[in-house]
mmCIF file of C-alpha atoms and ligand atoms in Angstrom:
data_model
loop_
_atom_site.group_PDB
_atom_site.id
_atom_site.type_symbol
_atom_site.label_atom_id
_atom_site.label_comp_id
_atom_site.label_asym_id
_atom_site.label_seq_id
_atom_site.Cartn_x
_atom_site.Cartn_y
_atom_site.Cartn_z
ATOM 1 C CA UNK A 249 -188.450 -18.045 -16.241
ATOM 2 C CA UNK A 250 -190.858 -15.117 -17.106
ATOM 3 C CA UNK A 251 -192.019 -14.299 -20.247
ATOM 4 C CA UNK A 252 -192.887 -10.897 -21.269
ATOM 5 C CA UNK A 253 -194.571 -10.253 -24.500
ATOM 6 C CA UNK A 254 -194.897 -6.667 -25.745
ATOM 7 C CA UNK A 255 -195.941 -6.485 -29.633
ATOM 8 C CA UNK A 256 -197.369 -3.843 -32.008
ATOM 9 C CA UNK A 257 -196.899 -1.407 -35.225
ATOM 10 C CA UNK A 258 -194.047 0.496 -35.825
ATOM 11 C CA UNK A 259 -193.935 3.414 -33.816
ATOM 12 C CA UNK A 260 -195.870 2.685 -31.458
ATOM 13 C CA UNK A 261 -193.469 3.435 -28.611
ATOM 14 C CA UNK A 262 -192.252 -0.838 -27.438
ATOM 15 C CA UNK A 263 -188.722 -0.745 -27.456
ATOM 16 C CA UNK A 264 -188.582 2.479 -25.654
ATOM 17 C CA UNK A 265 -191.256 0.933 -23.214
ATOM 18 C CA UNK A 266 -189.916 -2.595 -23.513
ATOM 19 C CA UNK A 267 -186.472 -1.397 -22.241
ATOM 20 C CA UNK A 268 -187.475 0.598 -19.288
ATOM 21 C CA UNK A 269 -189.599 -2.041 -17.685
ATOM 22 C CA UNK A 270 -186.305 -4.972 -18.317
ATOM 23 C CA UNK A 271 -184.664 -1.936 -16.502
ATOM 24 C CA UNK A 272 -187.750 -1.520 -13.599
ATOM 25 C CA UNK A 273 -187.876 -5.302 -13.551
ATOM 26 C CA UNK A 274 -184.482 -6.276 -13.601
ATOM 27 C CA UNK A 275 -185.333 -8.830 -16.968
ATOM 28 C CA UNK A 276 -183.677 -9.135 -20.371
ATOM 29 C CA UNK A 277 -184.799 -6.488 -22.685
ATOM 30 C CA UNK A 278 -184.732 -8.215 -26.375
ATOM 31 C CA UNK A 279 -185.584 -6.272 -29.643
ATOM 32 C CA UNK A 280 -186.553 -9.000 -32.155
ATOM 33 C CA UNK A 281 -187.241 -6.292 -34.510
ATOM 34 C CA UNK A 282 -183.031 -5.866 -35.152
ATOM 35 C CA UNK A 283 -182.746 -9.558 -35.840
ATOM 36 C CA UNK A 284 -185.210 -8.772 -38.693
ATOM 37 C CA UNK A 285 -183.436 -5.337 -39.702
ATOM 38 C CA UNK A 286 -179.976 -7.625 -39.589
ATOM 39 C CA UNK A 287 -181.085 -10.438 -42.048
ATOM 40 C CA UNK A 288 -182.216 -7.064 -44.192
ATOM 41 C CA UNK A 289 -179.209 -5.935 -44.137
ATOM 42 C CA UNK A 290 -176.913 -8.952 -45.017
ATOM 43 C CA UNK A 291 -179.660 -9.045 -48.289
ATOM 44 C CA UNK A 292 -179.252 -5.364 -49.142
ATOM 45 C CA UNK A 293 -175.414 -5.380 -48.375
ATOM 46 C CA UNK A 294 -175.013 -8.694 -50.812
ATOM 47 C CA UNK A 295 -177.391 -7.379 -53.423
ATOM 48 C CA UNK A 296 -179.887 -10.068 -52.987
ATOM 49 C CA UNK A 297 -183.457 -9.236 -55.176
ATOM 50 C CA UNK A 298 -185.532 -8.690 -52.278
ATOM 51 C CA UNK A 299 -188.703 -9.669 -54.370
ATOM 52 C CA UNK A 300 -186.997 -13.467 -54.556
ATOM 53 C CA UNK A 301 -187.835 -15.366 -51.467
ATOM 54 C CA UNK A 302 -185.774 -18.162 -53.454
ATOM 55 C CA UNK A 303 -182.739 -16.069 -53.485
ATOM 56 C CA UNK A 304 -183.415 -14.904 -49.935
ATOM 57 C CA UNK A 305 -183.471 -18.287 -48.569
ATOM 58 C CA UNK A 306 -180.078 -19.542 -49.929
ATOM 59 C CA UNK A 307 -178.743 -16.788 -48.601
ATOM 60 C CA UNK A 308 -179.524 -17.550 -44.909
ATOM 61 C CA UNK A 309 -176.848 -20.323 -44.330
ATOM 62 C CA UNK A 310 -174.191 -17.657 -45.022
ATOM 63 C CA UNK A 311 -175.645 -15.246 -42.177
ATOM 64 C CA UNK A 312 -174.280 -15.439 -38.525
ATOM 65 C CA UNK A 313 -176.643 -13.475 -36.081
ATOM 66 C CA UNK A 314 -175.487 -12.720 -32.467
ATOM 67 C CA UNK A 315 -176.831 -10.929 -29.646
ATOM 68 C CA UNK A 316 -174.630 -9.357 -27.180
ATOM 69 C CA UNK A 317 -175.968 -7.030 -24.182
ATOM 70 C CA UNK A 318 -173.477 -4.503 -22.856
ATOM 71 C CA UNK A 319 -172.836 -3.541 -19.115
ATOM 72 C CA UNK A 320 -175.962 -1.491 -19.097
ATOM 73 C CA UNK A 321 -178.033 -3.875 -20.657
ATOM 74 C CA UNK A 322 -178.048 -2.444 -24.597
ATOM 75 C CA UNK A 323 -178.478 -4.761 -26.903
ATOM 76 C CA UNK A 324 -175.474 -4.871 -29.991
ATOM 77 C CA UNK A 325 -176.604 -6.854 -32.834
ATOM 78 C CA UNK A 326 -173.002 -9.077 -34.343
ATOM 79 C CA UNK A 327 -173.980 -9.861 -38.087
ATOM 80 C CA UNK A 328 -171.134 -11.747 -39.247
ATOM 81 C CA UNK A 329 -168.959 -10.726 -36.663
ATOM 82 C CA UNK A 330 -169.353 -6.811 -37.002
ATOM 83 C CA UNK A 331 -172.015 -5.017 -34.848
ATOM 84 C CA UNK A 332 -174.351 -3.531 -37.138
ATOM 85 C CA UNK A 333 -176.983 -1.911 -34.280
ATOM 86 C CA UNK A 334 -176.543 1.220 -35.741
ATOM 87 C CA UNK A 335 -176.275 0.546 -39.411
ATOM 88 C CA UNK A 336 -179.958 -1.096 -39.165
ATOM 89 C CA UNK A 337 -181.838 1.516 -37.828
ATOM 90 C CA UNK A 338 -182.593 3.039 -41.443
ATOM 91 C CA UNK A 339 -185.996 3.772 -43.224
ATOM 92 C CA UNK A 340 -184.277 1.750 -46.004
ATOM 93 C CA UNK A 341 -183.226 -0.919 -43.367
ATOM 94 C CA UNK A 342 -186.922 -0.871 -41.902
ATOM 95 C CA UNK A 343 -188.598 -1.424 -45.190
ATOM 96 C CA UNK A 344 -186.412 -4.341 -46.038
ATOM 97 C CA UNK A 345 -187.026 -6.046 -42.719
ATOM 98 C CA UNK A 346 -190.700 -5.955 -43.181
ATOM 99 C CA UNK A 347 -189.947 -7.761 -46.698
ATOM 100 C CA UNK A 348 -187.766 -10.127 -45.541
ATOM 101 C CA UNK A 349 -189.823 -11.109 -42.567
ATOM 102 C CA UNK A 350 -192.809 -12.091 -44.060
ATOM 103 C CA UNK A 351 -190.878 -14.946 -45.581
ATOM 104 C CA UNK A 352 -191.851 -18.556 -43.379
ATOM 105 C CA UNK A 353 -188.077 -19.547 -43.773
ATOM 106 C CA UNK A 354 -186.401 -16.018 -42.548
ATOM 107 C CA UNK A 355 -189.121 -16.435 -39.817
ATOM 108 C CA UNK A 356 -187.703 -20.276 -38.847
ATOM 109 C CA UNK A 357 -184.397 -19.045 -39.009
ATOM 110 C CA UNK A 358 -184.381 -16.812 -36.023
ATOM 111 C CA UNK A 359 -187.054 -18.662 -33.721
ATOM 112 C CA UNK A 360 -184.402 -20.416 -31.809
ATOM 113 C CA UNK A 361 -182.578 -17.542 -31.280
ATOM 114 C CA UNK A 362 -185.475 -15.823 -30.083
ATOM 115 C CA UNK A 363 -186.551 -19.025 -28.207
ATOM 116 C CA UNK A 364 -183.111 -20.022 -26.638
ATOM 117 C CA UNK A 365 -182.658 -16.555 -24.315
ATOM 118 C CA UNK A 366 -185.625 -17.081 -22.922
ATOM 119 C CA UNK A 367 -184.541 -20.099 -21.601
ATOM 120 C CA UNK A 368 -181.568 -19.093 -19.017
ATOM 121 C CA UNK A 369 -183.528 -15.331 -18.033
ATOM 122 C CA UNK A 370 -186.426 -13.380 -17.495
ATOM 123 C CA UNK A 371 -187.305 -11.736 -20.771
ATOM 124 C CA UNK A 372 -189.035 -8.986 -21.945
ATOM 125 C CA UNK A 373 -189.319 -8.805 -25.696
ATOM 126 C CA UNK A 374 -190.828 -6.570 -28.396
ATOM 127 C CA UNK A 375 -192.255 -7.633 -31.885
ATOM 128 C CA UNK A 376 -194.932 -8.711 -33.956
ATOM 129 C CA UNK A 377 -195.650 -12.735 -33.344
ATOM 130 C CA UNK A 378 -193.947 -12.611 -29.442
ATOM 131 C CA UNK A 379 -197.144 -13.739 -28.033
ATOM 132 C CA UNK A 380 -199.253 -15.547 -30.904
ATOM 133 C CA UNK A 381 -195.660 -17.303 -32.089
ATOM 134 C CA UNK A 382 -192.739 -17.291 -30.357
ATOM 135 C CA UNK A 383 -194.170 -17.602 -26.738
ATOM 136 C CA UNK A 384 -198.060 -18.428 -26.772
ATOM 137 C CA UNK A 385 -197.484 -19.633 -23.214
ATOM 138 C CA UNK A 386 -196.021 -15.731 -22.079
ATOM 139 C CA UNK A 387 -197.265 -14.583 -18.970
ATOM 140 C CA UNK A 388 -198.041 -11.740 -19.999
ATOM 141 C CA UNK A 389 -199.319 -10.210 -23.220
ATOM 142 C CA UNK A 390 -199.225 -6.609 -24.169
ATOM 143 C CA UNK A 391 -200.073 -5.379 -27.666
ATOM 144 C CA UNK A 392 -199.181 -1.212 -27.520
ATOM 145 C CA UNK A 393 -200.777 0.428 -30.454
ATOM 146 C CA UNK A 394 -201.276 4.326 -31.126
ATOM 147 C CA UNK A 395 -202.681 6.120 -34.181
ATOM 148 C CA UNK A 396 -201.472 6.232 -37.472
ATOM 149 C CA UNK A 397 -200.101 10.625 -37.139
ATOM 150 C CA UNK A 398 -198.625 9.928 -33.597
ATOM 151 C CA UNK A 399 -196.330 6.884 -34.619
ATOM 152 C CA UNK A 400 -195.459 8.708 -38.055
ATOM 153 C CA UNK A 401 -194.446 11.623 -35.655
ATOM 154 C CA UNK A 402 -192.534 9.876 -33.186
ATOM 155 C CA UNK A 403 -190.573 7.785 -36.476
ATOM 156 C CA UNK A 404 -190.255 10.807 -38.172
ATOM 157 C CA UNK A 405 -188.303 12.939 -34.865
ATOM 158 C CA UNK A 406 -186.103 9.391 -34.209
ATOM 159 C CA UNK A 407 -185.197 9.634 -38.038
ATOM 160 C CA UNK A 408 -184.436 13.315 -38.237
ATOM 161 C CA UNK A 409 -182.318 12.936 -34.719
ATOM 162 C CA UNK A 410 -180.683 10.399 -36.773
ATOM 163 C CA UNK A 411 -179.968 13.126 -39.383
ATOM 164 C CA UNK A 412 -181.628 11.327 -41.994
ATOM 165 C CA UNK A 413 -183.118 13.157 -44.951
ATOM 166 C CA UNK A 414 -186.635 12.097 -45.295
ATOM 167 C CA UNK A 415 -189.873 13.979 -45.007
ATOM 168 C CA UNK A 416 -193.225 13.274 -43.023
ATOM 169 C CA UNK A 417 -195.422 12.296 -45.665
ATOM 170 C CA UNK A 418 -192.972 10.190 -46.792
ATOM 171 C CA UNK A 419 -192.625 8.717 -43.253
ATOM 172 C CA UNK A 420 -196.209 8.279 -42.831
ATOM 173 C CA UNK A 421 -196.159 6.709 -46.445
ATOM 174 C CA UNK A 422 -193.542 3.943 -45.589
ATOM 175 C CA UNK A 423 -195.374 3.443 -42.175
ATOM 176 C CA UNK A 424 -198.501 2.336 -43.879
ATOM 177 C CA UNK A 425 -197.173 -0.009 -46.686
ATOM 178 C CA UNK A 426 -195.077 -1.668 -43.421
ATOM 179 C CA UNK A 427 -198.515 -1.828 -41.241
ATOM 180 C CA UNK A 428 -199.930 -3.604 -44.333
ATOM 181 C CA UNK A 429 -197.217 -5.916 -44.758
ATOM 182 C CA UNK A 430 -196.620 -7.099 -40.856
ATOM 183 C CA UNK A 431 -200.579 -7.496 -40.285
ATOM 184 C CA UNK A 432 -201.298 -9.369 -43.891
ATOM 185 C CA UNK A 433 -198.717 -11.497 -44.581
ATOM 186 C CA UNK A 434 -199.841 -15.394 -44.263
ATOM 187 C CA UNK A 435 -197.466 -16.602 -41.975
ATOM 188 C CA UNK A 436 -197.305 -14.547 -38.298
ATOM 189 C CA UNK A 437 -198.881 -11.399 -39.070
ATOM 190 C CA UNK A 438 -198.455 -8.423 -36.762
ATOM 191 C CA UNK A 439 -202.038 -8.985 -34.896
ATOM 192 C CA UNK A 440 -203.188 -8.957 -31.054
ATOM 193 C CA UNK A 441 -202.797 -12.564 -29.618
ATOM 194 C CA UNK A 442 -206.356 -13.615 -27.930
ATOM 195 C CA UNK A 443 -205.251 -13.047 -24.338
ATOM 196 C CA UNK A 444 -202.928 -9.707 -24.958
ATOM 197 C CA UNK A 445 -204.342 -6.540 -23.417
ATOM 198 C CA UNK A 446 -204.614 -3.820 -25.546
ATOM 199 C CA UNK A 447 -202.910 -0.613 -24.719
ATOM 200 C CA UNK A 448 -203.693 2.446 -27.234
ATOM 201 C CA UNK A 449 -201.293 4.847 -25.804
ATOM 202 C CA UNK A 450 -202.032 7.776 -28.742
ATOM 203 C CA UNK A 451 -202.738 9.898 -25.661
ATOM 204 C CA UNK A 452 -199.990 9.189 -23.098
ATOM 205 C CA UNK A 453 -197.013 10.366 -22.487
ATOM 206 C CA UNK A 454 -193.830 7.868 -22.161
ATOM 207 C CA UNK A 455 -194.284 7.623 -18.058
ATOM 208 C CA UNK A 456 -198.202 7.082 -18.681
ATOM 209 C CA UNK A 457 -197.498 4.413 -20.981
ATOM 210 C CA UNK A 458 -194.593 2.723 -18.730
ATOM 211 C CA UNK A 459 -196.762 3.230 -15.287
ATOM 212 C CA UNK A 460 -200.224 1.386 -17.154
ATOM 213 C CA UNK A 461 -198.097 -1.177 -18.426
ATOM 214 C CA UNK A 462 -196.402 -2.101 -14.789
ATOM 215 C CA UNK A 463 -199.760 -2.356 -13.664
ATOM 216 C CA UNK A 464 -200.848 -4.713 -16.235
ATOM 217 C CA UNK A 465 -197.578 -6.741 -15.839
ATOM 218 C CA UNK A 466 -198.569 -6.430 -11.946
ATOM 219 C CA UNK A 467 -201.962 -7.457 -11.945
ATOM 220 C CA UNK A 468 -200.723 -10.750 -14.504
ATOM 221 C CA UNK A 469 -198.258 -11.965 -12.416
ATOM 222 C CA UNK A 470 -200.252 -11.583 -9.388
ATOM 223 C CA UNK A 471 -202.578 -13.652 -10.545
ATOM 224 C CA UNK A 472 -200.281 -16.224 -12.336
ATOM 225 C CA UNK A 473 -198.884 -16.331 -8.735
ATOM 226 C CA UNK A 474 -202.123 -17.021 -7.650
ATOM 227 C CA UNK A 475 -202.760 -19.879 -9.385
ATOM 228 C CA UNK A 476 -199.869 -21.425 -8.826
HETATM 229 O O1 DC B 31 -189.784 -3.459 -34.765
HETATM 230 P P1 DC B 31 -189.029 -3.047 -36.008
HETATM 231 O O2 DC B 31 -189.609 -1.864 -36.673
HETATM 232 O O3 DC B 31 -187.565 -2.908 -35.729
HETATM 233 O O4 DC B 31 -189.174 -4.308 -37.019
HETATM 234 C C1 DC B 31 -188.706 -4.277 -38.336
HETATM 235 C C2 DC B 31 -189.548 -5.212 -39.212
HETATM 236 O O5 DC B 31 -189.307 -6.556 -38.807
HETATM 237 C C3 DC B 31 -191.058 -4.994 -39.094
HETATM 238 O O6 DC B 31 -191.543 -4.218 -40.172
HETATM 239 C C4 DC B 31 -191.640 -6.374 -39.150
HETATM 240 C C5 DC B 31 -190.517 -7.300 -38.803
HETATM 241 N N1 DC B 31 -190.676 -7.973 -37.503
HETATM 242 C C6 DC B 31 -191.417 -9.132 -37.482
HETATM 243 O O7 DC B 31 -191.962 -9.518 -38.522
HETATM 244 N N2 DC B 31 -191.523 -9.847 -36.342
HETATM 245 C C7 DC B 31 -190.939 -9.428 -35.214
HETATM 246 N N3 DC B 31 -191.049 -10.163 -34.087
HETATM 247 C C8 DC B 31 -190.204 -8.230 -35.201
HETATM 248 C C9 DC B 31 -190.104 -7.502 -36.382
#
């Protein structure tokens, strides 16, 4: 099976690009990111002190996490039976994830799941550790990035589409403490693997970004092909 590995900051355009190339490619397109957001939101729902990782981990045996992909290949997220893809997408929800995933144990308890759909498909999937963590072996590697205004400004338009009340700075505000978080915590931070190609796409459009990406995906499987 192949292994696609596209990781990054928040904003920085991967499940948008991550779900047009499982469409190009015919692969499974898999958000880890909403596994995150779900585990946040069983927490937040419950009332569990976010600050206690102690309180957070006995907590996790109660959670049931599901992914289910409909006709057109969307991804649902089932938290304890009820679909919560929508309720997660929150800047409340987003902060909270980035909490609760820099805990080892939250981290532990969705690697199989991550892990496991690899196993029976082609994959493409977007997050922070996909390619130092969950699959060091991927065949390919992409790490999108894009400066700190554009991603506020593309979070900021998907938020206020979302009719949420919230206001730029504040946007750009939450953006940063999350960067800091994903990229410093001790266990999996949010960083390029060795062998991931770097794509800054601050100046692209959405088709620039998906047509440089095919060719990188291109050119690695070629040569994986190659050597094989
Ligand atoms: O991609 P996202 O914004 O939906 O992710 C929400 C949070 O989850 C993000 O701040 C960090 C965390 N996350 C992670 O630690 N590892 C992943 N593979 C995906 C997300």
């Amino acid at each position: 099976m192949i292994k696609i590995a596209i990781d990054g900051p928040s904003g920085s355009g991967k499940s948008t690009l991550a779900r047009s190339l499982a469409k190009k490619l015919g692969y499974t397109y898999v958000d880890t990111g909403a596994l995150y957001r779900a585990v946040a939101l069983f927490m937040t729902e419950n009332k569990v002190d976010l600050d206690s990782s102690d309180r957070i981990c006995s907590r996790l045996a109660d959670i049931s996490l599901s992914i289910v992909y409909s006709e057109d290949g969307t991804q649902h997220v089932y938290l304890c039976g009820e679909d919560v893809s929508e309720k997660i997408r929150t800047s409340e929800i987003s902060m909270a994830a980035s909490k609760v995933s820099a805990i080892p144990a939250v981290r532990n308890f969705l690697l199989k799941t991550q892990r496991n759909i690899a196993q029976s498909a082609n994959v493409i999937m977007d997050g922070r550790d996909i390619g130092t963590v969950i699959f060091p072996d991927a065949d390919v590697k992409i790490f999108l990035t894009a400066g700190n205004e554009s991603r506020a400004e593309r979070r900021y338009a998907e938020l206020i589409g979302k009719g949420e009340n919230i206001t730029f700075q504040k946007v750009l505000e939450d953006m940063g403490k999350r960067d800091q978080n994903d990229s410093s915590r001790a266990v999996a931070p949010a960083i390029p693997a060795d062998d991931a190609v770097i794509l800054d796409n601050t100046e692209f459009t959405k088709e620039m970004t998906f047509d440089r990406a095919l060719e990188i995906i291109s050119q690695k499987l070629r040569e994986r092909n190659g050597k094989m």
